[in-house]
Tab-separated table of C-alpha atoms and ligand atoms in Angstrom:
chain	number	residue	atom	x	y	z
A	266	UNK	CA	18.747	0.769	19.618
A	267	UNK	CA	16.053	-2.191	19.119
A	268	UNK	CA	14.930	-3.200	15.902
A	269	UNK	CA	13.516	-5.782	13.647
A	270	UNK	CA	16.543	-6.970	10.900
A	271	UNK	CA	17.076	-8.613	7.672
A	272	UNK	CA	19.992	-9.560	8.470
A	273	UNK	CA	20.192	-11.713	4.761
A	274	UNK	CA	18.440	-11.328	1.338
A	275	UNK	CA	16.779	-14.777	1.549
A	276	UNK	CA	13.531	-14.551	2.584
A	277	UNK	CA	11.081	-13.666	4.847
A	278	UNK	CA	11.582	-16.422	7.398
A	279	UNK	CA	15.473	-15.183	8.904
A	280	UNK	CA	14.121	-12.314	10.977
A	281	UNK	CA	16.707	-11.293	13.732
A	282	UNK	CA	15.664	-8.822	16.722
A	283	UNK	CA	18.318	-7.049	17.369
A	284	UNK	CA	19.319	-4.413	20.342
A	285	UNK	CA	22.634	-3.347	19.187
A	286	UNK	CA	21.578	-1.393	15.812
A	287	UNK	CA	23.187	1.727	15.347
A	288	UNK	CA	21.026	5.296	15.446
A	289	UNK	CA	19.985	6.747	12.095
A	290	UNK	CA	22.525	9.516	10.841
A	291	UNK	CA	22.434	11.888	8.291
A	292	UNK	CA	19.084	11.888	5.914
A	293	UNK	CA	17.206	9.219	4.354
A	294	UNK	CA	18.844	8.633	0.770
A	295	UNK	CA	15.733	9.454	-0.847
A	296	UNK	CA	15.254	12.866	1.009
A	297	UNK	CA	18.167	14.756	-0.404
A	298	UNK	CA	19.991	16.085	2.856
A	299	UNK	CA	16.715	16.281	4.549
A	300	UNK	CA	16.452	15.033	8.347
A	301	UNK	CA	13.827	13.576	9.521
A	302	UNK	CA	13.977	11.559	12.471
A	303	UNK	CA	11.172	9.653	13.813
A	304	UNK	CA	10.914	8.057	17.773
A	305	UNK	CA	8.655	5.108	15.893
A	306	UNK	CA	5.672	3.971	18.122
A	307	UNK	CA	3.930	1.775	15.629
A	308	UNK	CA	5.742	0.451	12.114
A	309	UNK	CA	3.880	-1.802	9.173
A	310	UNK	CA	5.094	-3.739	6.729
A	311	UNK	CA	3.814	-4.834	3.670
A	312	UNK	CA	4.460	-6.979	-0.354
A	313	UNK	CA	7.197	-4.389	-1.295
A	314	UNK	CA	8.956	-5.610	2.268
A	315	UNK	CA	8.160	-9.298	1.365
A	316	UNK	CA	10.202	-8.764	-2.074
A	317	UNK	CA	12.568	-7.482	-0.124
A	318	UNK	CA	13.481	-9.596	2.301
A	319	UNK	CA	14.188	-11.938	-0.913
A	320	UNK	CA	16.248	-9.016	-2.861
A	321	UNK	CA	13.496	-8.877	-5.441
A	322	UNK	CA	12.501	-5.376	-5.211
A	323	UNK	CA	13.421	-2.545	-7.522
A	324	UNK	CA	14.219	0.098	-4.388
A	325	UNK	CA	15.709	-2.371	-1.903
A	326	UNK	CA	18.870	-2.065	0.004
A	327	UNK	CA	21.141	-4.019	0.613
A	328	UNK	CA	21.307	-7.055	3.567
A	329	UNK	CA	21.439	-6.205	6.606
A	330	UNK	CA	18.746	-3.531	7.490
A	331	UNK	CA	16.029	-2.856	9.295
A	332	UNK	CA	12.855	-3.834	8.026
A	333	UNK	CA	9.731	-1.534	7.598
A	334	UNK	CA	8.643	0.647	5.121
A	335	UNK	CA	6.382	2.212	7.454
A	336	UNK	CA	5.831	4.059	10.449
A	337	UNK	CA	4.121	5.814	12.391
A	338	UNK	CA	5.607	8.539	15.323
A	339	UNK	CA	6.756	11.311	17.382
A	340	UNK	CA	9.352	13.810	15.427
A	341	UNK	CA	12.295	14.045	17.097
A	342	UNK	CA	14.501	16.030	14.270
A	343	UNK	CA	14.456	17.703	11.127
A	344	UNK	CA	15.528	20.815	9.138
A	345	UNK	CA	15.342	24.038	9.225
A	346	UNK	CA	13.319	24.731	6.856
A	347	UNK	CA	11.032	21.839	7.111
A	348	UNK	CA	6.951	22.139	7.540
A	349	UNK	CA	7.398	19.462	10.196
A	350	UNK	CA	8.465	20.451	13.877
A	351	UNK	CA	9.762	18.248	17.385
A	352	UNK	CA	6.807	16.743	18.538
A	353	UNK	CA	4.560	16.625	15.679
A	354	UNK	CA	2.451	13.393	15.144
A	355	UNK	CA	3.875	11.948	11.876
A	356	UNK	CA	2.528	9.165	9.893
A	357	UNK	CA	4.936	7.844	6.320
A	358	UNK	CA	6.883	5.882	3.697
A	359	UNK	CA	10.931	4.951	4.764
A	360	UNK	CA	10.976	2.312	2.389
A	361	UNK	CA	13.128	0.201	4.588
A	362	UNK	CA	14.060	0.953	8.720
A	363	UNK	CA	10.625	1.957	10.104
A	364	UNK	CA	10.301	-1.434	12.652
A	365	UNK	CA	12.779	-0.058	14.765
A	366	UNK	CA	12.717	2.449	17.914
A	367	UNK	CA	13.657	5.255	15.386
A	368	UNK	CA	13.944	5.807	11.959
A	369	UNK	CA	14.919	8.772	9.216
A	370	UNK	CA	11.264	9.637	7.004
A	371	UNK	CA	11.621	11.056	3.976
A	372	UNK	CA	9.834	14.423	4.297
A	373	UNK	CA	7.916	14.617	0.646
A	374	UNK	CA	6.287	10.997	1.812
A	375	UNK	CA	5.088	12.423	5.206
A	376	UNK	CA	1.823	12.896	6.532
A	377	UNK	CA	0.901	14.625	9.809
A	378	UNK	CA	-1.422	12.384	12.224
A	379	UNK	CA	-4.323	14.342	14.028
A	380	UNK	CA	-4.529	13.138	18.022
A	381	UNK	CA	-7.409	11.140	16.950
A	382	UNK	CA	-6.099	8.499	14.889
A	383	UNK	CA	-4.638	5.816	17.265
A	384	UNK	CA	-0.036	4.984	16.186
A	385	UNK	CA	-1.440	1.554	15.287
A	386	UNK	CA	-4.048	2.883	12.358
A	387	UNK	CA	-1.737	5.748	11.583
A	388	UNK	CA	1.069	2.769	11.101
A	389	UNK	CA	-1.024	1.271	8.482
A	390	UNK	CA	-2.177	4.608	6.424
A	391	UNK	CA	0.126	6.440	4.070
A	392	UNK	CA	2.322	3.955	1.268
A	393	UNK	CA	-2.166	2.203	1.180
A	394	UNK	CA	-3.238	5.298	1.041
A	395	UNK	CA	-1.746	6.613	-1.459
A	396	UNK	CA	-1.305	3.573	-3.419
A	397	UNK	CA	-4.995	3.843	-4.145
A	398	UNK	CA	-5.310	7.686	-4.113
A	399	UNK	CA	-2.846	7.666	-6.797
A	400	UNK	CA	-4.527	4.722	-9.010
A	401	UNK	CA	-7.802	6.716	-8.400
A	402	UNK	CA	-6.969	9.178	-9.796
A	403	UNK	CA	-4.755	8.184	-12.884
A	404	UNK	CA	-7.905	5.674	-13.808
A	405	UNK	CA	-9.919	9.097	-14.194
A	406	UNK	CA	-12.413	7.439	-11.615
A	407	UNK	CA	-15.473	9.814	-11.026
A	408	UNK	CA	-18.031	9.208	-8.292
A	409	UNK	CA	-20.956	6.751	-9.703
A	410	UNK	CA	-18.725	4.915	-11.903
A	411	UNK	CA	-18.206	0.801	-11.512
A	412	UNK	CA	-15.067	-0.493	-9.947
A	413	UNK	CA	-13.041	-3.742	-9.440
A	414	UNK	CA	-10.666	-4.253	-7.051
A	415	UNK	CA	-8.814	-7.132	-7.052
A	416	UNK	CA	-7.042	-8.098	-3.519
A	417	UNK	CA	-9.775	-6.994	-2.412
A	418	UNK	CA	-8.626	-7.946	1.424
A	419	UNK	CA	-5.262	-6.653	1.258
A	420	UNK	CA	-3.266	-3.684	1.999
A	421	UNK	CA	-4.285	-1.690	-1.383
A	422	UNK	CA	-7.413	-3.245	-2.004
A	423	UNK	CA	-8.937	-2.858	1.913
A	424	UNK	CA	-7.426	1.198	1.207
A	425	UNK	CA	-8.996	1.521	-2.292
A	426	UNK	CA	-12.453	0.407	-0.960
A	427	UNK	CA	-12.047	3.005	1.709
A	428	UNK	CA	-12.203	5.474	-0.555
A	429	UNK	CA	-14.483	4.182	-3.040
A	430	UNK	CA	-16.938	3.413	0.193
A	431	UNK	CA	-20.579	5.086	-1.408
A	432	UNK	CA	-18.851	6.610	-4.171
A	433	UNK	CA	-18.509	4.008	-6.305
A	434	UNK	CA	-21.698	2.154	-8.328
A	435	UNK	CA	-21.191	-0.619	-7.203
A	436	UNK	CA	-17.536	-1.074	-5.512
A	437	UNK	CA	-16.641	-5.043	-6.669
A	438	UNK	CA	-14.762	-6.897	-4.355
A	439	UNK	CA	-12.263	-10.112	-5.843
A	440	UNK	CA	-11.400	-11.887	-3.139
A	441	UNK	CA	-10.140	-15.779	-1.907
A	442	UNK	CA	-11.899	-16.979	0.625
A	443	UNK	CA	-14.667	-16.030	3.142
A	444	UNK	CA	-12.206	-14.656	5.898
A	445	UNK	CA	-11.517	-12.138	2.953
A	446	UNK	CA	-14.855	-11.725	2.312
A	447	UNK	CA	-15.777	-10.228	5.855
A	448	UNK	CA	-12.705	-8.088	5.273
A	449	UNK	CA	-14.123	-6.731	1.881
A	450	UNK	CA	-17.073	-6.283	3.478
A	451	UNK	CA	-16.107	-3.758	6.665
A	452	UNK	CA	-14.462	-1.999	4.127
A	453	UNK	CA	-16.961	-0.948	2.299
A	454	UNK	CA	-17.698	-3.112	-1.031
A	455	UNK	CA	-20.955	-3.431	-2.258
A	456	UNK	CA	-20.463	-6.626	-4.287
A	457	UNK	CA	-18.135	-9.562	-3.198
A	458	UNK	CA	-16.455	-12.178	-6.033
A	459	UNK	CA	-15.096	-15.095	-4.846
A	460	UNK	CA	-11.552	-15.602	-7.202
A	461	UNK	CA	-12.842	-19.078	-8.415
A	462	UNK	CA	-16.132	-18.362	-8.948
A	463	UNK	CA	-16.430	-16.429	-12.251
A	464	UNK	CA	-16.395	-13.221	-11.205
A	465	UNK	CA	-15.767	-11.497	-14.305
A	466	UNK	CA	-18.918	-13.024	-15.916
A	467	UNK	CA	-20.854	-11.976	-12.672
A	468	UNK	CA	-18.886	-8.297	-12.328
A	469	UNK	CA	-20.375	-7.850	-16.129
A	470	UNK	CA	-23.524	-9.440	-14.808
A	471	UNK	CA	-24.310	-6.728	-12.278
A	472	UNK	CA	-22.894	-3.789	-14.037
A	473	UNK	CA	-24.569	-4.323	-17.223
A	474	UNK	CA	-21.955	-2.798	-19.810
A	475	UNK	CA	-18.919	-4.242	-17.058
A	476	UNK	CA	-17.112	-2.301	-14.840
A	477	UNK	CA	-15.521	1.352	-15.609
A	478	UNK	CA	-12.259	0.445	-13.810
A	479	UNK	CA	-10.659	-2.768	-12.784
A	480	UNK	CA	-7.544	-2.249	-9.608
A	481	UNK	CA	-5.122	-5.223	-9.933
A	482	UNK	CA	-2.252	-5.217	-7.452
A	483	UNK	CA	-2.213	-8.898	-8.108
A	484	UNK	CA	-1.268	-10.015	-11.679
A	485	UNK	CA	-0.926	-13.165	-12.883
A	486	UNK	CA	-3.819	-15.063	-15.096
A	487	UNK	CA	-6.447	-12.923	-14.552
A	488	UNK	CA	-5.524	-10.461	-16.492
A	489	UNK	CA	-7.384	-11.177	-19.697
A	490	UNK	CA	-10.380	-11.847	-17.609
A	491	UNK	CA	-10.183	-8.121	-16.360
A	492	UNK	CA	-9.904	-6.788	-19.771
A	493	UNK	CA	-13.544	-9.024	-20.453
A	494	UNK	CA	-14.855	-7.283	-17.410
A	495	UNK	CA	-14.611	-3.585	-18.363
A	496	UNK	CA	-16.977	-1.165	-20.411
A	497	UNK	CA	-15.692	0.576	-23.788
A	498	UNK	CA	-13.355	3.307	-22.802
A	499	UNK	CA	-12.376	1.116	-19.244
A	500	UNK	CA	-9.001	1.232	-17.098
A	501	UNK	CA	-6.877	-1.328	-16.075
A	502	UNK	CA	-4.856	0.114	-13.129
A	503	UNK	CA	-1.397	-1.969	-13.318
A	504	UNK	CA	-0.315	-1.455	-9.407
A	505	UNK	CA	1.307	-5.446	-8.353
A	506	UNK	CA	1.810	-8.636	-8.820
A	507	UNK	CA	1.258	-10.360	-6.310
A	508	UNK	CA	0.711	-12.943	-7.516
A	509	UNK	CA	4.178	-13.325	-8.001
A	510	UNK	CA	3.619	-13.821	-12.492
A	511	UNK	CA	3.824	-10.661	-14.385
A	512	UNK	CA	0.903	-11.134	-17.116
A	513	UNK	CA	1.322	-10.138	-21.229
A	514	UNK	CA	-1.953	-8.352	-22.978
A	515	UNK	CA	-2.854	-8.850	-26.189
A	516	UNK	CA	-3.060	-5.215	-27.524
A	517	UNK	CA	-6.655	-6.549	-29.637
A	518	UNK	CA	-8.392	-6.234	-27.095
A	519	UNK	CA	-8.315	-3.109	-26.064
A	520	UNK	CA	-7.865	-2.035	-29.462
A	521	UNK	CA	-11.565	-3.442	-30.069
A	522	UNK	CA	-13.068	-1.912	-27.226
A	523	UNK	CA	-10.790	1.549	-26.425
A	524	UNK	CA	-9.435	-0.033	-23.807
A	525	UNK	CA	-6.432	1.509	-21.013
A	526	UNK	CA	-3.635	-0.634	-19.389
A	527	UNK	CA	-2.085	2.204	-16.605
A	528	UNK	CA	0.569	1.043	-14.870
A	529	UNK	CA	0.722	3.136	-11.109
A	530	UNK	CA	3.870	4.650	-9.904
A	531	UNK	CA	3.698	7.378	-7.513
A	532	UNK	CA	7.834	8.437	-6.894
A	533	UNK	CA	8.462	8.559	-10.749
A	534	UNK	CA	5.301	10.573	-11.556
A	535	UNK	CA	6.107	13.289	-8.724
A	536	UNK	CA	9.750	13.077	-10.159
A	537	UNK	CA	8.354	14.202	-13.359
A	538	UNK	CA	5.939	16.635	-12.199
A	539	UNK	CA	7.034	17.896	-8.894
A	540	UNK	CA	4.238	19.625	-6.674
A	541	UNK	CA	2.119	15.991	-7.624
A	542	UNK	CA	3.066	14.634	-4.085
A	543	UNK	CA	2.054	17.521	-1.942
A	544	UNK	CA	-1.361	17.825	-3.327
A	545	UNK	CA	-1.885	14.121	-1.989
A	546	UNK	CA	-0.626	15.015	0.637
A	547	UNK	CA	-2.960	17.704	1.656
A	548	UNK	CA	-6.155	15.167	0.188
A	549	UNK	CA	-4.681	12.275	2.491
A	550	UNK	CA	-3.996	14.909	5.905
A	551	UNK	CA	-7.643	16.343	5.341
A	552	UNK	CA	-8.833	12.876	5.333
A	553	UNK	CA	-7.004	12.038	7.881
A	554	UNK	CA	-8.343	14.868	9.926
A	555	UNK	CA	-12.151	14.849	8.742
A	556	UNK	CA	-11.810	10.848	10.068
A	557	UNK	CA	-13.298	9.343	6.538
A	558	UNK	CA	-10.169	6.671	6.391
A	559	UNK	CA	-10.474	3.707	8.163
A	560	UNK	CA	-7.805	1.898	7.649
A	561	UNK	CA	-8.215	-1.773	8.568
A	562	UNK	CA	-5.669	-3.523	11.014
A	563	UNK	CA	-5.768	-6.987	10.706
A	564	UNK	CA	-2.128	-8.266	12.430
A	565	UNK	CA	-1.443	-6.269	15.638
A	566	UNK	CA	2.187	-7.425	16.410
A	567	UNK	CA	4.389	-6.660	19.517
A	568	UNK	CA	7.829	-6.031	18.297
A	569	UNK	CA	9.000	-8.865	20.841
A	570	UNK	CA	7.018	-11.670	18.274
A	571	UNK	CA	7.302	-9.904	15.432
A	572	UNK	CA	9.725	-12.162	13.406
A	573	UNK	CA	7.146	-13.934	11.618
A	574	UNK	CA	5.569	-10.283	10.317
A	575	UNK	CA	6.659	-10.774	6.764
A	576	UNK	CA	5.585	-14.673	6.580
A	577	UNK	CA	1.783	-13.357	6.678
A	578	UNK	CA	2.432	-12.048	3.335
A	579	UNK	CA	4.189	-14.333	2.186
A	580	UNK	CA	1.614	-17.255	3.304
A	581	UNK	CA	-0.757	-15.368	1.611
A	582	UNK	CA	-3.212	-14.874	4.625
A	583	UNK	CA	-2.952	-10.858	5.209
A	584	UNK	CA	-6.122	-9.050	6.104
A	585	UNK	CA	-5.216	-5.422	5.365
A	586	UNK	CA	-2.647	-4.165	6.701
A	587	UNK	CA	-0.006	-5.837	8.972
A	588	UNK	CA	1.306	-3.583	11.933
A	589	UNK	CA	3.968	-4.092	14.428
A	590	UNK	CA	3.293	-2.018	18.142
A	591	UNK	CA	6.969	-0.519	18.816
A	592	UNK	CA	6.078	1.829	21.398
A	593	UNK	CA	2.068	2.954	20.630
A	594	UNK	CA	0.884	3.306	23.961
B	797	LIG	N1	2.357	0.579	-7.444
B	797	LIG	C1	2.058	0.587	-6.452
B	797	LIG	O1	3.119	2.127	-5.651
B	797	LIG	C2	2.403	-0.182	-5.410
B	797	LIG	C3	2.600	0.234	-4.122
B	797	LIG	C4	2.063	-0.389	-2.831
B	797	LIG	C5	1.989	-2.214	-3.205
B	797	LIG	N2	2.083	-2.329	-4.585
B	797	LIG	C6	2.385	-3.882	-5.102
B	797	LIG	O2	0.612	-4.659	-4.797
B	797	LIG	C7	0.658	-5.509	-4.806
B	797	LIG	C8	-0.131	-5.782	-3.530
B	797	LIG	O3	0.536	-5.483	-2.274
B	797	LIG	P1	-0.592	-5.273	-0.857
B	797	LIG	O4	0.648	-4.949	0.043
B	797	LIG	O5	-1.885	-5.026	-0.966
B	797	LIG	O6	-0.535	-7.075	-0.724
B	797	LIG	P2	-1.092	-7.275	0.382
B	797	LIG	O7	-1.505	-7.737	1.925
B	797	LIG	O8	-0.802	-9.024	0.854
B	797	LIG	O9	-2.382	-7.989	-0.405
B	797	LIG	C9	-2.166	-8.598	-1.766
B	797	LIG	C10	-3.334	-9.506	-2.268
B	797	LIG	O10	-3.000	-10.816	-3.486
B	797	LIG	C11	-4.137	-11.271	-3.162
B	797	LIG	N3	-2.737	-12.627	-3.940
B	797	LIG	C12	-3.173	-13.467	-5.401
B	797	LIG	N4	-1.858	-14.477	-5.321
B	797	LIG	C13	-0.809	-14.093	-3.881
B	797	LIG	C14	-0.121	-15.076	-4.020
B	797	LIG	N5	0.698	-16.112	-4.530
B	797	LIG	N6	0.546	-14.424	-2.650
B	797	LIG	C15	0.101	-13.182	-1.778
B	797	LIG	N7	-1.432	-12.780	-2.389
B	797	LIG	C16	-2.132	-13.279	-3.486
B	797	LIG	C17	-4.107	-11.871	-2.156
B	797	LIG	O11	-5.736	-11.730	-1.948
B	797	LIG	P3	-6.526	-13.565	-2.301
B	797	LIG	O12	-5.797	-14.243	-1.561
B	797	LIG	O13	-7.667	-12.445	-2.023
B	797	LIG	O14	-6.901	-13.259	-3.592
B	797	LIG	C18	-3.470	-10.380	-1.266
B	797	LIG	O15	-5.047	-10.270	0.316
B	797	LIG	C19	1.852	-6.254	-4.325
B	797	LIG	O16	2.795	-6.581	-5.648
B	797	LIG	C20	2.945	-4.827	-3.884
B	797	LIG	O17	4.675	-4.873	-4.185
B	797	LIG	C21	2.366	-1.577	-5.446
């Protein structure tokens, strides 16, 4: 089997395309013994795959391993009693292993994909949209509220903007370049601000009292300004730390203005509150079937030249999702 391998956890530059990989056996370790074997048509990498290539991801697997946290493809084998059947078009999380001809899926984090959605778009769907959906749900977002999105042209950012399209009043994107501003606009941002331009002050001016929700997959030194941008009662959603440092928050800032800082991690939530993921999956499937989601794929790489895929994320160059075409046509 062919696949893209991280031979050692020394970072994004050492990827190797190999054609002598063993076929996936048994079930994915996260799948409670339920085998779901998928023929991969397209796969995708995201920031967690970059962290994993450095051995810095909490859910990682030891090297050597096949990279790729998510996939889209056709079910080859499903366990008895599964809601999936051979021949189903699916997409989902694999955490690793997706950039290969076949992958083991995790049934509880797998969605049915309508024929109207391309394999490339489907590979860009699950992780970012599940994260964005869960984030907005945990934030208690209601239509008409103001939401500021950091890293808005990245994977999580573009999906969040897409879900907020026509619902947030307004959605405010924060990005670092012209190219990223154009992506954020295309994904539905009502207002685009630049990281270097006093964005927190501008967000308060635009909204009067401040935003209701900040979605932050970036972290670093912008956290205090994020709190300043919030209205009384606002929520700062902690999604990730792409900037590389984990910020600290002075609690007096929360007390004085009734602010909340809320962590976002789907799997622990599902473990504690089983039944949440099926509800989320049903929502994602309905959105995909209705054609109301438009994943933004900024990079489509044939498998043969995909060894640079993680480097795009590492250089802060990713626009939307980085997708690898394994057999998409
Ligand atoms: N909690 C969850 O369930 C969950 C799920 C998925 C991902 N995540 C986390 O969310 C974060 C974002 O993931 P993603 O897939 O959206 O990543 P991404 O596509 O690479 O986007 C990250 C964005 O962060 C900004 N950034 C600021 N400093 C950066 C740096 N030094 N290097 C790279 N980017 C930097 C960039 O925007 P600008 O250049 O415009 O500032 C970039 O577009 C990661 O930390 C990831 O692990 C969490």
